[in-house]
Every structure is written in structure tokens, then in C-alpha cells.
XYZ file of C-alpha atoms in Angstrom:
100
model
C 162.239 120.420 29.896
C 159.514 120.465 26.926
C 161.613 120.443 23.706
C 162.892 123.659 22.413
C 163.175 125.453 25.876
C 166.685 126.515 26.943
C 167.315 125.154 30.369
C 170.210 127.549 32.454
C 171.802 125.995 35.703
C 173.301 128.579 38.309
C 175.226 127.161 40.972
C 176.266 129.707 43.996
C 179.073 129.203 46.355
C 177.505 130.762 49.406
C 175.393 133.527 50.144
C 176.479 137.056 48.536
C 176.413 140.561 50.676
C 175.010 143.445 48.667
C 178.958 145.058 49.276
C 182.056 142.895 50.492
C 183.804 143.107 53.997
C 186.984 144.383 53.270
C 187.990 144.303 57.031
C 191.269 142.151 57.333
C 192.100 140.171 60.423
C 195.605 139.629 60.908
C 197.806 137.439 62.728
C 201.623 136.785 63.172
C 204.247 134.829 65.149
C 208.177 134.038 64.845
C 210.544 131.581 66.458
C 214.181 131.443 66.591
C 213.875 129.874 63.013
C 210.918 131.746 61.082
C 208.539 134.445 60.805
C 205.135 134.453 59.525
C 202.261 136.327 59.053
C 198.581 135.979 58.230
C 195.864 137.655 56.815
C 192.387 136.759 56.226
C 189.435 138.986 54.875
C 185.710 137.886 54.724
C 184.802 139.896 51.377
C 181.593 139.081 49.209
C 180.124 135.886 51.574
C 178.041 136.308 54.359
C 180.297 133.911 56.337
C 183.984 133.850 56.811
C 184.431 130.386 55.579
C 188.101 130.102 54.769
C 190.415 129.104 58.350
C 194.183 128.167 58.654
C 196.756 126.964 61.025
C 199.809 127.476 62.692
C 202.634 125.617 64.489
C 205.776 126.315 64.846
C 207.356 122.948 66.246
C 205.726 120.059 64.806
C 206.833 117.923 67.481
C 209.355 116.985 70.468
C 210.410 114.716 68.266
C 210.834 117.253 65.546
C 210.950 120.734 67.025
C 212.481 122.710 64.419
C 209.433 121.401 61.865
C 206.540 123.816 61.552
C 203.112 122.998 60.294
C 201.627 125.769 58.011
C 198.305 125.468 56.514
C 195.107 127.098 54.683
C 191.562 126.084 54.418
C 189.341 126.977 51.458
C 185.902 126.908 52.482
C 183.700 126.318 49.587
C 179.403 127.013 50.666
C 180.658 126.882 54.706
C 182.990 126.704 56.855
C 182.333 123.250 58.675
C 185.092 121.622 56.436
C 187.970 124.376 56.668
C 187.053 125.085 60.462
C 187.264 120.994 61.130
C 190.643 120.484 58.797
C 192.374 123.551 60.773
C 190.893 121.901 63.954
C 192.114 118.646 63.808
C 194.313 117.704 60.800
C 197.621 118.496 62.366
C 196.684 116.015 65.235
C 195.850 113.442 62.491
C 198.877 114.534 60.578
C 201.137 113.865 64.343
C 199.174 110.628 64.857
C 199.657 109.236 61.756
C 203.634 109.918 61.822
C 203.831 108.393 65.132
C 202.630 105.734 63.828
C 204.329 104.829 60.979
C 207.868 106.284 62.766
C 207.754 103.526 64.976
């Protein structure tokens, strides 16, 4: 910057459409404890990038837990599509371990 010039920094989160996807995808489930229900739009990105999980008994160990969940994805969706992937296996493994 030379001195006197005004230097502005934009930072995007992702790639904008022109007009959002207001399109909603829903999902929903129930045991004999719980209900829930989901819903997810894309809106304004040209990616879905948000994600969540679902289960309803955590374990055989623990079958009346439930694991409930939701991703943010922030510029992508490798990071919320990876955490609602795997993290409730890390989560199970990690329990395990430190149960026994």
C-alpha cells in the first residue's frame, strides 16, 4: 500500500447464487423414546455445505442414548460432510475406551 491509499479486505464464505434455493429437504424418525425432525435448505451458496446426523441408540451398551448433531459448513462441505461421517464412530470409540 503507497501511503495515503485506503486498503479494503473482503472475505467471502463461499460462492453466492444470483437468487437463493429455498427448496427444503426434510427428514424425520421416532423411537419408542423420541421424535425428531430435520430440515435443511441450501439458500444463497452454490453448495449445500451444512450436514447432520442421527442415531437413535448410541450403543448396545447404551440403547436408550441418542446421538444428535449439526454441521456448519463454512467455504465447503468437506469438514461438515467428514464430522457427520465419522464423529459418532470416534465419539463410540473413544467411550469404549475410556469405559473400560
Amino acid at each position: 500500500n503507497s501511503r495515503g491509499s485506503k486498503s479494503t479486505l473482503s472475505i467471502s464464505m463461499g460462492l453466492s447464487l444470483p437468487t437463493p434455493i429455498t427448496d427444503k429437504k426434510n427428514e424425520e424418525g421416532n423411537n419408542d423414546q423420541l421424535k425428531y425432525s430435520v430440515s435443511s435448505m441450501q439458500g444463497w451458496r452454490n453448495n449445500m455445505e451444512d450436514d447432520h446426523a442421527v442415531c437413535l441408540s448410541f450403543s448396545e451398551e447404551h440403547p436408550d442414548w441418542s446421538y444428535f448433531s449439526v454441521f456448519d459448513g463454512h467455504a465447503g462441505a468437506a469438514a461438515s460432510l467428514y464430522c457427520a461421517s465419522f464423529l459418532l464412530d470416534k465419539i463410540r470409540a473413544k467411550f469404549s475406551e475410556i469405559s473400560q
